[in-house]
Amino acid sequence: MCGINGIITANNDLKKKINKANDLLQHRGPDDEGYVVIECSGSSAERFSGKDSTEAIKHKYPPFNISDDNSKSVILAHRRLSIIDLSENGHCPMCDQSSNIWITFNGEIYNYIELREELIGYGFTFKTHSDTEVIINAYLKWGFECLNKFNGMWAFAIWDKRTKILFMARDRFGVKPLYYVKNDTYFAFSSELKPLTVYNTNCTEINSDKIPFFLIYGNRLNTEETYLKDIFSLPASHYLVYKDGKISISQYYDVKVHSEGLNEEQLKHRIVELLEDSIKLRFRSDVPVGTCLSGGFDSSSIVSLASENHSNSIETFSAVWNEKECDESFYIDIVNNKFGCNANKVIPKEDEFESIFTKLCYYQEIPTEGPGLYPQWYVMAKAKEKVKVLLDGQGGDEVFGGYFQMGAYLRGILRDKSFIKMFGESGSYLKFFNKNGLHSFSSWLFPKQYGYLTRSKFSAKFDIFNRDFIRNIDKESLIYDVEPPKKFGNYLGNLSYHFIVNMTIPTLLHYEDRSSMAHSIESRVPFLDYRLVELGLNLKTSYLSHKGVSRPLYRKALRPFLPDEVVNRKDKLGFPVPFSAWTRGSLKTFIEESLITNGNLLFDYLDKKTLELNLKDHYNGNKDYSWEIWRLLSLKYFINLFTDRKY
């Protein structure tokens, strides 16, 4: 896991700025730093060290320097977090033995050992034990098709001196980020947004069109656009080719539709087999590995299966609370005790909120949706004390139907046109309506119609925007397709795919990456092994949700490995935080000073009087506005970060 930067330009002033761009990724790779400058028209390639390079690399290569020849060059830069092959052999940028292929790489190829053996069988030789060299030789053997050979998470850029192309790629589900910018003067890429702004001498322009969508829905659409104009995200499962000043983007992978042809017992065995192997692969490391443990189904499954295959006690990391409604210590303790783990618990502090929130916003780089990021920050900080790699449970809900309780179950019956089942569940429809009311009933069963209504001028969510701003917004841009694509054999499979590709996973992975890398921690997500995803999304409806019980097949498969208290849990807390109470107490002054002060750039978008009324209702207990408060605080810090550019 590392940070990568690169630029192709003839402008010497821009070339020199890559040094500042790389400094901004120091947290992603504090162990080493490296550069290579390659002439586009010739064959020369010169390596340089940086101020944070190891002593061995500083002795081997001169400090980064750009000559004043104004020739077009490719510069690849790297920040290393040493995980595999800790020796200087793992230094990047790395090249093949002929110095024709150069790579800067962020991520891990978990099946690199197997691929290395396969490539040796084809006659390739290796001078390192790194997965980076495996990528180079895989590219030499299979070209762009090498991507479908990898099981892992990656964002890398390869300069091929033979063909004069830059080949950039991102992993199947976008665990690792990759951004780029292109204009008439340069093409540049980076692991984060801030480094790409250093090449722009003008003020960074906020992509204002995304702000209404964010405040209404959160970060719920995976697109190439970012919150900054002219900076784009390479989509997951895509690669980009830059040649002669032009770029082309292609998709190399999509979740395959197939039928396993297995009965229930065989599927249960297959789930455990694949998850065990995924965890085993993600424990490959030359540094200590631990796991997050929330007490929920997914993180507990990882701890259970990891413990089965390791003689040493697993280090687990958890956020706990003094407030009973948020605390999951009961389940955390059960899991830790059953599997003999070394428990590492941390209690997020209310009186540290302002300072940590500011740091959190700096590293996240985008407006964020809710307070679950606060305990996640503490977990990562605690993990840094003992490990360098951390497994987490992102994706388990999306892959095996964890979100599909009664609303999704009933909606699935309607969308699959299961008329006999629909008639048989008529009582469940009525019960769901009586229990949840018209709002929840409509949003689940008729999301398209409900969406149009809530996006209309009658929606209270529109009141927060000032009239001058919202008048110039294309309302159609706020309408997105809530219906999943018809790809799999049933509605719930399609909805799972929608969550993974478009809705929840892209956002959750962004948060996970930034929170972990802020503490120089490599986060790995076993549930997003593409083999597990393909298995889960091709399951039939009754295996994903049954009569309002989420992921029934997964529960059966993992029951032999987990305590009954965890398997039988039907409450889903996520990352609960007593943030609502804090906002009415100790954080009130901070909120007022942050959101209501004159000259606040938020009021380019928001109506101040409406915001004041909403806050008053919140403080009086007439409404819970705490999640909106988080979003507004986050949006304000984001705008200030890129407007002031004090980084």
PDB file of N, CA, C and O in Angstrom, residues 113-177:
ATOM      1  N   ILE A 113       2.240 -14.843  -5.254  1.00  0.00           N
ATOM      2  CA  ILE A 113       3.114 -16.013  -5.141  1.00  0.00           C
ATOM      3  C   ILE A 113       2.774 -17.031  -6.232  1.00  0.00           C
ATOM      4  O   ILE A 113       3.659 -17.562  -6.913  1.00  0.00           O
ATOM      5  N   GLU A 114       1.482 -17.293  -6.415  1.00  0.00           N
ATOM      6  CA  GLU A 114       1.050 -18.232  -7.445  1.00  0.00           C
ATOM      7  C   GLU A 114       1.380 -17.708  -8.840  1.00  0.00           C
ATOM      8  O   GLU A 114       1.836 -18.468  -9.720  1.00  0.00           O
ATOM      9  N   LEU A 115       1.155 -16.408  -9.061  1.00  0.00           N
ATOM     10  CA  LEU A 115       1.472 -15.824 -10.367  1.00  0.00           C
ATOM     11  C   LEU A 115       2.974 -15.835 -10.631  1.00  0.00           C
ATOM     12  O   LEU A 115       3.413 -16.040 -11.768  1.00  0.00           O
ATOM     13  N   ARG A 116       3.750 -15.620  -9.600  1.00  0.00           N
ATOM     14  CA  ARG A 116       5.212 -15.646  -9.746  1.00  0.00           C
ATOM     15  C   ARG A 116       5.673 -17.025 -10.229  1.00  0.00           C
ATOM     16  O   ARG A 116       6.498 -17.129 -11.153  1.00  0.00           O
ATOM     17  N   GLU A 117       5.118 -18.067  -9.628  1.00  0.00           N
ATOM     18  CA  GLU A 117       5.480 -19.415 -10.038  1.00  0.00           C
ATOM     19  C   GLU A 117       5.039 -19.688 -11.479  1.00  0.00           C
ATOM     20  O   GLU A 117       5.764 -20.324 -12.256  1.00  0.00           O
ATOM     21  N   GLU A 118       3.854 -19.203 -11.832  1.00  0.00           N
ATOM     22  CA  GLU A 118       3.373 -19.393 -13.197  1.00  0.00           C
ATOM     23  C   GLU A 118       4.294 -18.689 -14.193  1.00  0.00           C
ATOM     24  O   GLU A 118       4.625 -19.240 -15.258  1.00  0.00           O
ATOM     25  N   LEU A 119       4.701 -17.478 -13.869  1.00  0.00           N
ATOM     26  CA  LEU A 119       5.568 -16.717 -14.770  1.00  0.00           C
ATOM     27  C   LEU A 119       6.965 -17.312 -14.866  1.00  0.00           C
ATOM     28  O   LEU A 119       7.593 -17.293 -15.934  1.00  0.00           O
ATOM     29  N   ILE A 120       7.457 -17.868 -13.774  1.00  0.00           N
ATOM     30  CA  ILE A 120       8.746 -18.565 -13.823  1.00  0.00           C
ATOM     31  C   ILE A 120       8.651 -19.738 -14.799  1.00  0.00           C
ATOM     32  O   ILE A 120       9.591 -20.025 -15.557  1.00  0.00           O
ATOM     33  N   GLY A 121       7.481 -20.396 -14.801  1.00  0.00           N
ATOM     34  CA  GLY A 121       7.268 -21.490 -15.731  1.00  0.00           C
ATOM     35  C   GLY A 121       7.316 -21.055 -17.186  1.00  0.00           C
ATOM     36  O   GLY A 121       7.635 -21.855 -18.077  1.00  0.00           O
ATOM     37  N   TYR A 122       7.017 -19.773 -17.422  1.00  0.00           N
ATOM     38  CA  TYR A 122       7.095 -19.232 -18.781  1.00  0.00           C
ATOM     39  C   TYR A 122       8.493 -18.700 -19.106  1.00  0.00           C
ATOM     40  O   TYR A 122       8.713 -18.154 -20.189  1.00  0.00           O
ATOM     41  N   GLY A 123       9.416 -18.797 -18.159  1.00  0.00           N
ATOM     42  CA  GLY A 123      10.791 -18.387 -18.426  1.00  0.00           C
ATOM     43  C   GLY A 123      11.183 -17.048 -17.846  1.00  0.00           C
ATOM     44  O   GLY A 123      12.320 -16.593 -18.051  1.00  0.00           O
ATOM     45  N   PHE A 124      10.277 -16.403 -17.094  1.00  0.00           N
ATOM     46  CA  PHE A 124      10.617 -15.121 -16.481  1.00  0.00           C
ATOM     47  C   PHE A 124      11.482 -15.345 -15.247  1.00  0.00           C
ATOM     48  O   PHE A 124      11.333 -16.344 -14.529  1.00  0.00           O
ATOM     49  N   THR A 125      12.381 -14.410 -15.002  1.00  0.00           N
ATOM     50  CA  THR A 125      13.209 -14.444 -13.799  1.00  0.00           C
ATOM     51  C   THR A 125      12.873 -13.241 -12.927  1.00  0.00           C
ATOM     52  O   THR A 125      12.372 -12.214 -13.410  1.00  0.00           O
ATOM     53  N   PHE A 126      13.159 -13.344 -11.639  1.00  0.00           N
ATOM     54  CA  PHE A 126      12.811 -12.306 -10.673  1.00  0.00           C
ATOM     55  C   PHE A 126      14.025 -11.952  -9.834  1.00  0.00           C
ATOM     56  O   PHE A 126      14.792 -12.839  -9.433  1.00  0.00           O
ATOM     57  N   LYS A 127      14.183 -10.677  -9.561  1.00  0.00           N
ATOM     58  CA  LYS A 127      15.271 -10.231  -8.691  1.00  0.00           C
ATOM     59  C   LYS A 127      14.762  -9.767  -7.331  1.00  0.00           C
ATOM     60  O   LYS A 127      15.551  -9.405  -6.461  1.00  0.00           O
ATOM     61  N   THR A 128      13.420  -9.739  -7.150  1.00  0.00           N
ATOM     62  CA  THR A 128      12.828  -9.344  -5.877  1.00  0.00           C
ATOM     63  C   THR A 128      11.793 -10.392  -5.468  1.00  0.00           C
ATOM     64  O   THR A 128      11.465 -11.302  -6.227  1.00  0.00           O
ATOM     65  N   HIS A 129      11.274 -10.233  -4.258  1.00  0.00           N
ATOM     66  CA  HIS A 129      10.161 -11.062  -3.786  1.00  0.00           C
ATOM     67  C   HIS A 129       8.886 -10.210  -3.680  1.00  0.00           C
ATOM     68  O   HIS A 129       7.978 -10.555  -2.921  1.00  0.00           O
ATOM     69  N   SER A 130       8.807  -9.148  -4.448  1.00  0.00           N
ATOM     70  CA  SER A 130       7.693  -8.209  -4.348  1.00  0.00           C
ATOM     71  C   SER A 130       6.579  -8.545  -5.332  1.00  0.00           C
ATOM     72  O   SER A 130       6.817  -9.149  -6.382  1.00  0.00           O
ATOM     73  N   ASP A 131       5.371  -8.116  -5.001  1.00  0.00           N
ATOM     74  CA  ASP A 131       4.257  -8.262  -5.939  1.00  0.00           C
ATOM     75  C   ASP A 131       4.354  -7.232  -7.066  1.00  0.00           C
ATOM     76  O   ASP A 131       3.771  -7.422  -8.134  1.00  0.00           O
ATOM     77  N   THR A 132       5.108  -6.156  -6.848  1.00  0.00           N
ATOM     78  CA  THR A 132       5.288  -5.149  -7.904  1.00  0.00           C
ATOM     79  C   THR A 132       5.965  -5.756  -9.125  1.00  0.00           C
ATOM     80  O   THR A 132       5.541  -5.530 -10.266  1.00  0.00           O
ATOM     81  N   GLU A 133       6.999  -6.539  -8.905  1.00  0.00           N
ATOM     82  CA  GLU A 133       7.704  -7.165 -10.023  1.00  0.00           C
ATOM     83  C   GLU A 133       6.809  -8.191 -10.724  1.00  0.00           C
ATOM     84  O   GLU A 133       6.929  -8.410 -11.937  1.00  0.00           O
ATOM     85  N   VAL A 134       5.909  -8.806  -9.977  1.00  0.00           N
ATOM     86  CA  VAL A 134       4.957  -9.736 -10.590  1.00  0.00           C
ATOM     87  C   VAL A 134       4.058  -8.993 -11.575  1.00  0.00           C
ATOM     88  O   VAL A 134       3.764  -9.501 -12.671  1.00  0.00           O
ATOM     89  N   ILE A 135       3.621  -7.778 -11.231  1.00  0.00           N
ATOM     90  CA  ILE A 135       2.803  -6.987 -12.153  1.00  0.00           C
ATOM     91  C   ILE A 135       3.579  -6.703 -13.435  1.00  0.00           C
ATOM     92  O   ILE A 135       3.049  -6.829 -14.545  1.00  0.00           O
ATOM     93  N   ILE A 136       4.835  -6.296 -13.286  1.00  0.00           N
ATOM     94  CA  ILE A 136       5.660  -5.976 -14.467  1.00  0.00           C
ATOM     95  C   ILE A 136       5.747  -7.173 -15.407  1.00  0.00           C
ATOM     96  O   ILE A 136       5.492  -7.058 -16.620  1.00  0.00           O
ATOM     97  N   ASN A 137       6.098  -8.331 -14.879  1.00  0.00           N
ATOM     98  CA  ASN A 137       6.264  -9.502 -15.733  1.00  0.00           C
ATOM     99  C   ASN A 137       4.928 -10.024 -16.251  1.00  0.00           C
ATOM    100  O   ASN A 137       4.856 -10.570 -17.360  1.00  0.00           O
ATOM    101  N   ALA A 138       3.860  -9.858 -15.461  1.00  0.00           N
ATOM    102  CA  ALA A 138       2.535 -10.237 -15.945  1.00  0.00           C
ATOM    103  C   ALA A 138       2.131  -9.355 -17.123  1.00  0.00           C
ATOM    104  O   ALA A 138       1.527  -9.830 -18.099  1.00  0.00           O
ATOM    105  N   TYR A 139       2.472  -8.069 -17.054  1.00  0.00           N
ATOM    106  CA  TYR A 139       2.193  -7.166 -18.179  1.00  0.00           C
ATOM    107  C   TYR A 139       3.004  -7.565 -19.402  1.00  0.00           C
ATOM    108  O   TYR A 139       2.491  -7.558 -20.535  1.00  0.00           O
ATOM    109  N   LEU A 140       4.256  -7.918 -19.193  1.00  0.00           N
ATOM    110  CA  LEU A 140       5.084  -8.357 -20.322  1.00  0.00           C
ATOM    111  C   LEU A 140       4.534  -9.633 -20.959  1.00  0.00           C
ATOM    112  O   LEU A 140       4.624  -9.826 -22.172  1.00  0.00           O
ATOM    113  N   LYS A 141       3.936 -10.496 -20.153  1.00  0.00           N
ATOM    114  CA  LYS A 141       3.416 -11.763 -20.665  1.00  0.00           C
ATOM    115  C   LYS A 141       2.030 -11.598 -21.298  1.00  0.00           C
ATOM    116  O   LYS A 141       1.778 -12.103 -22.406  1.00  0.00           O
ATOM    117  N   TRP A 142       1.142 -10.914 -20.605  1.00  0.00           N
ATOM    118  CA  TRP A 142      -0.266 -10.904 -21.025  1.00  0.00           C
ATOM    119  C   TRP A 142      -0.778  -9.540 -21.490  1.00  0.00           C
ATOM    120  O   TRP A 142      -1.934  -9.420 -21.904  1.00  0.00           O
ATOM    121  N   GLY A 143       0.041  -8.496 -21.408  1.00  0.00           N
ATOM    122  CA  GLY A 143      -0.430  -7.176 -21.800  1.00  0.00           C
ATOM    123  C   GLY A 143      -1.540  -6.692 -20.887  1.00  0.00           C
ATOM    124  O   GLY A 143      -1.540  -6.965 -19.677  1.00  0.00           O
ATOM    125  N   PHE A 144      -2.530  -5.976 -21.456  1.00  0.00           N
ATOM    126  CA  PHE A 144      -3.620  -5.443 -20.639  1.00  0.00           C
ATOM    127  C   PHE A 144      -4.418  -6.558 -19.954  1.00  0.00           C
ATOM    128  O   PHE A 144      -5.045  -6.339 -18.915  1.00  0.00           O
ATOM    129  N   GLU A 145      -4.418  -7.741 -20.529  1.00  0.00           N
ATOM    130  CA  GLU A 145      -5.167  -8.867 -19.959  1.00  0.00           C
ATOM    131  C   GLU A 145      -4.598  -9.333 -18.625  1.00  0.00           C
ATOM    132  O   GLU A 145      -5.226 -10.129 -17.923  1.00  0.00           O
ATOM    133  N   CYS A 146      -3.423  -8.834 -18.262  1.00  0.00           N
ATOM    134  CA  CYS A 146      -2.853  -9.209 -16.963  1.00  0.00           C
ATOM    135  C   CYS A 146      -3.795  -8.855 -15.822  1.00  0.00           C
ATOM    136  O   CYS A 146      -3.800  -9.511 -14.773  1.00  0.00           O
ATOM    137  N   LEU A 147      -4.632  -7.831 -16.018  1.00  0.00           N
ATOM    138  CA  LEU A 147      -5.520  -7.362 -14.957  1.00  0.00           C
ATOM    139  C   LEU A 147      -6.461  -8.456 -14.476  1.00  0.00           C
ATOM    140  O   LEU A 147      -6.788  -8.541 -13.291  1.00  0.00           O
ATOM    141  N   ASN A 148      -6.919  -9.272 -15.394  1.00  0.00           N
ATOM    142  CA  ASN A 148      -7.840 -10.339 -15.018  1.00  0.00           C
ATOM    143  C   ASN A 148      -7.146 -11.535 -14.383  1.00  0.00           C
ATOM    144  O   ASN A 148      -7.809 -12.491 -13.970  1.00  0.00           O
ATOM    145  N   LYS A 149      -5.818 -11.484 -14.296  1.00  0.00           N
ATOM    146  CA  LYS A 149      -5.058 -12.529 -13.596  1.00  0.00           C
ATOM    147  C   LYS A 149      -4.878 -12.197 -12.111  1.00  0.00           C
ATOM    148  O   LYS A 149      -4.543 -13.075 -11.315  1.00  0.00           O
ATOM    149  N   PHE A 150      -5.092 -10.922 -11.754  1.00  0.00           N
ATOM    150  CA  PHE A 150      -4.789 -10.471 -10.395  1.00  0.00           C
ATOM    151  C   PHE A 150      -5.980 -10.670  -9.462  1.00  0.00           C
ATOM    152  O   PHE A 150      -7.125 -10.407  -9.823  1.00  0.00           O
ATOM    153  N   ASN A 151      -5.681 -11.079  -8.240  1.00  0.00           N
ATOM    154  CA  ASN A 151      -6.648 -11.055  -7.147  1.00  0.00           C
ATOM    155  C   ASN A 151      -6.071 -10.100  -6.120  1.00  0.00           C
ATOM    156  O   ASN A 151      -5.073 -10.411  -5.466  1.00  0.00           O
ATOM    157  N   GLY A 152      -6.655  -8.933  -5.997  1.00  0.00           N
ATOM    158  CA  GLY A 152      -6.089  -7.967  -5.071  1.00  0.00           C
ATOM    159  C   GLY A 152      -6.747  -6.620  -5.160  1.00  0.00           C
ATOM    160  O   GLY A 152      -7.892  -6.481  -5.606  1.00  0.00           O
ATOM    161  N   MET A 153      -6.016  -5.623  -4.720  1.00  0.00           N
ATOM    162  CA  MET A 153      -6.463  -4.227  -4.805  1.00  0.00           C
ATOM    163  C   MET A 153      -5.300  -3.457  -5.403  1.00  0.00           C
ATOM    164  O   MET A 153      -4.156  -3.627  -4.989  1.00  0.00           O
ATOM    165  N   TRP A 154      -5.580  -2.614  -6.375  1.00  0.00           N
ATOM    166  CA  TRP A 154      -4.465  -1.939  -7.024  1.00  0.00           C
ATOM    167  C   TRP A 154      -4.882  -0.665  -7.731  1.00  0.00           C
ATOM    168  O   TRP A 154      -6.013  -0.496  -8.180  1.00  0.00           O
ATOM    169  N   ALA A 155      -3.933   0.243  -7.789  1.00  0.00           N
ATOM    170  CA  ALA A 155      -3.962   1.408  -8.668  1.00  0.00           C
ATOM    171  C   ALA A 155      -2.511   1.586  -9.094  1.00  0.00           C
ATOM    172  O   ALA A 155      -1.643   1.810  -8.247  1.00  0.00           O
ATOM    173  N   PHE A 156      -2.242   1.430 -10.363  1.00  0.00           N
ATOM    174  CA  PHE A 156      -0.855   1.541 -10.810  1.00  0.00           C
ATOM    175  C   PHE A 156      -0.785   2.248 -12.156  1.00  0.00           C
ATOM    176  O   PHE A 156      -1.778   2.373 -12.872  1.00  0.00           O
ATOM    177  N   ALA A 157       0.409   2.723 -12.465  1.00  0.00           N
ATOM    178  CA  ALA A 157       0.686   3.334 -13.766  1.00  0.00           C
ATOM    179  C   ALA A 157       1.974   2.721 -14.300  1.00  0.00           C
ATOM    180  O   ALA A 157       2.990   2.667 -13.587  1.00  0.00           O
ATOM    181  N   ILE A 158       1.928   2.263 -15.537  1.00  0.00           N
ATOM    182  CA  ILE A 158       3.086   1.679 -16.215  1.00  0.00           C
ATOM    183  C   ILE A 158       3.424   2.537 -17.429  1.00  0.00           C
ATOM    184  O   ILE A 158       2.545   2.834 -18.242  1.00  0.00           O
ATOM    185  N   TRP A 159       4.699   2.944 -17.532  1.00  0.00           N
ATOM    186  CA  TRP A 159       5.171   3.585 -18.757  1.00  0.00           C
ATOM    187  C   TRP A 159       5.940   2.545 -19.550  1.00  0.00           C
ATOM    188  O   TRP A 159       6.910   1.961 -19.075  1.00  0.00           O
ATOM    189  N   ASP A 160       5.457   2.304 -20.768  1.00  0.00           N
ATOM    190  CA  ASP A 160       6.077   1.339 -21.664  1.00  0.00           C
ATOM    191  C   ASP A 160       6.911   2.107 -22.686  1.00  0.00           C
ATOM    192  O   ASP A 160       6.368   2.738 -23.602  1.00  0.00           O
ATOM    193  N   LYS A 161       8.232   2.063 -22.517  1.00  0.00           N
ATOM    194  CA  LYS A 161       9.125   2.813 -23.411  1.00  0.00           C
ATOM    195  C   LYS A 161       9.087   2.282 -24.838  1.00  0.00           C
ATOM    196  O   LYS A 161       9.366   3.006 -25.795  1.00  0.00           O
ATOM    197  N   ARG A 162       8.729   1.025 -25.021  1.00  0.00           N
ATOM    198  CA  ARG A 162       8.701   0.431 -26.352  1.00  0.00           C
ATOM    199  C   ARG A 162       7.588   1.026 -27.206  1.00  0.00           C
ATOM    200  O   ARG A 162       7.766   1.290 -28.395  1.00  0.00           O
ATOM    201  N   THR A 163       6.417   1.220 -26.603  1.00  0.00           N
ATOM    202  CA  THR A 163       5.239   1.698 -27.348  1.00  0.00           C
ATOM    203  C   THR A 163       4.894   3.148 -27.045  1.00  0.00           C
ATOM    204  O   THR A 163       3.980   3.698 -27.654  1.00  0.00           O
ATOM    205  N   LYS A 164       5.619   3.751 -26.081  1.00  0.00           N
ATOM    206  CA  LYS A 164       5.377   5.140 -25.669  1.00  0.00           C
ATOM    207  C   LYS A 164       3.947   5.336 -25.159  1.00  0.00           C
ATOM    208  O   LYS A 164       3.274   6.315 -25.481  1.00  0.00           O
ATOM    209  N   ILE A 165       3.461   4.394 -24.363  1.00  0.00           N
ATOM    210  CA  ILE A 165       2.127   4.543 -23.770  1.00  0.00           C
ATOM    211  C   ILE A 165       2.231   4.519 -22.249  1.00  0.00           C
ATOM    212  O   ILE A 165       3.131   3.893 -21.675  1.00  0.00           O
ATOM    213  N   LEU A 166       1.291   5.227 -21.634  1.00  0.00           N
ATOM    214  CA  LEU A 166       1.085   5.127 -20.197  1.00  0.00           C
ATOM    215  C   LEU A 166      -0.161   4.279 -19.986  1.00  0.00           C
ATOM    216  O   LEU A 166      -1.229   4.580 -20.527  1.00  0.00           O
ATOM    217  N   PHE A 167      -0.019   3.214 -19.221  1.00  0.00           N
ATOM    218  CA  PHE A 167      -1.104   2.276 -18.939  1.00  0.00           C
ATOM    219  C   PHE A 167      -1.427   2.370 -17.453  1.00  0.00           C
ATOM    220  O   PHE A 167      -0.600   2.045 -16.613  1.00  0.00           O
ATOM    221  N   MET A 168      -2.634   2.858 -17.128  1.00  0.00           N
ATOM    222  CA  MET A 168      -3.068   3.004 -15.744  1.00  0.00           C
ATOM    223  C   MET A 168      -4.277   2.113 -15.503  1.00  0.00           C
ATOM    224  O   MET A 168      -5.144   2.000 -16.364  1.00  0.00           O
ATOM    225  N   ALA A 169      -4.348   1.501 -14.319  1.00  0.00           N
ATOM    226  CA  ALA A 169      -5.463   0.603 -14.033  1.00  0.00           C
ATOM    227  C   ALA A 169      -5.847   0.666 -12.566  1.00  0.00           C
ATOM    228  O   ALA A 169      -5.023   0.966 -11.697  1.00  0.00           O
ATOM    229  N   ARG A 170      -7.122   0.343 -12.335  1.00  0.00           N
ATOM    230  CA  ARG A 170      -7.677   0.326 -10.980  1.00  0.00           C
ATOM    231  C   ARG A 170      -8.372  -1.012 -10.750  1.00  0.00           C
ATOM    232  O   ARG A 170      -8.934  -1.600 -11.674  1.00  0.00           O
ATOM    233  N   ASP A 171      -8.352  -1.498  -9.518  1.00  0.00           N
ATOM    234  CA  ASP A 171      -8.869  -2.838  -9.240  1.00  0.00           C
ATOM    235  C   ASP A 171     -10.371  -2.953  -9.483  1.00  0.00           C
ATOM    236  O   ASP A 171     -11.066  -1.966  -9.700  1.00  0.00           O
ATOM    237  N   ARG A 172     -10.869  -4.175  -9.419  1.00  0.00           N
ATOM    238  CA  ARG A 172     -12.227  -4.483  -9.856  1.00  0.00           C
ATOM    239  C   ARG A 172     -13.311  -3.665  -9.154  1.00  0.00           C
ATOM    240  O   ARG A 172     -14.299  -3.271  -9.765  1.00  0.00           O
ATOM    241  N   PHE A 173     -13.162  -3.450  -7.843  1.00  0.00           N
ATOM    242  CA  PHE A 173     -14.215  -2.774  -7.094  1.00  0.00           C
ATOM    243  C   PHE A 173     -13.780  -1.420  -6.535  1.00  0.00           C
ATOM    244  O   PHE A 173     -14.514  -0.801  -5.775  1.00  0.00           O
ATOM    245  N   GLY A 174     -12.596  -0.965  -6.923  1.00  0.00           N
ATOM    246  CA  GLY A 174     -12.169   0.371  -6.552  1.00  0.00           C
ATOM    247  C   GLY A 174     -11.716   0.507  -5.119  1.00  0.00           C
ATOM    248  O   GLY A 174     -11.939   1.552  -4.491  1.00  0.00           O
ATOM    249  N   VAL A 175     -11.067  -0.531  -4.582  1.00  0.00           N
ATOM    250  CA  VAL A 175     -10.541  -0.437  -3.218  1.00  0.00           C
ATOM    251  C   VAL A 175      -9.481   0.656  -3.140  1.00  0.00           C
ATOM    252  O   VAL A 175      -9.417   1.413  -2.177  1.00  0.00           O
ATOM    253  N   LYS A 176      -8.659   0.749  -4.193  1.00  0.00           N
ATOM    254  CA  LYS A 176      -7.611   1.760  -4.248  1.00  0.00           C
ATOM    255  C   LYS A 176      -8.017   2.896  -5.183  1.00  0.00           C
ATOM    256  O   LYS A 176      -8.520   2.671  -6.277  1.00  0.00           O
ATOM    257  N   PRO A 177      -7.777   4.134  -4.774  1.00  0.00           N
ATOM    258  CA  PRO A 177      -8.188   5.299  -5.579  1.00  0.00           C
ATOM    259  C   PRO A 177      -7.164   5.654  -6.654  1.00  0.00           C
ATOM    260  O   PRO A 177      -5.975   5.351  -6.531  1.00  0.00           O
TER     261      PRO A 177
END
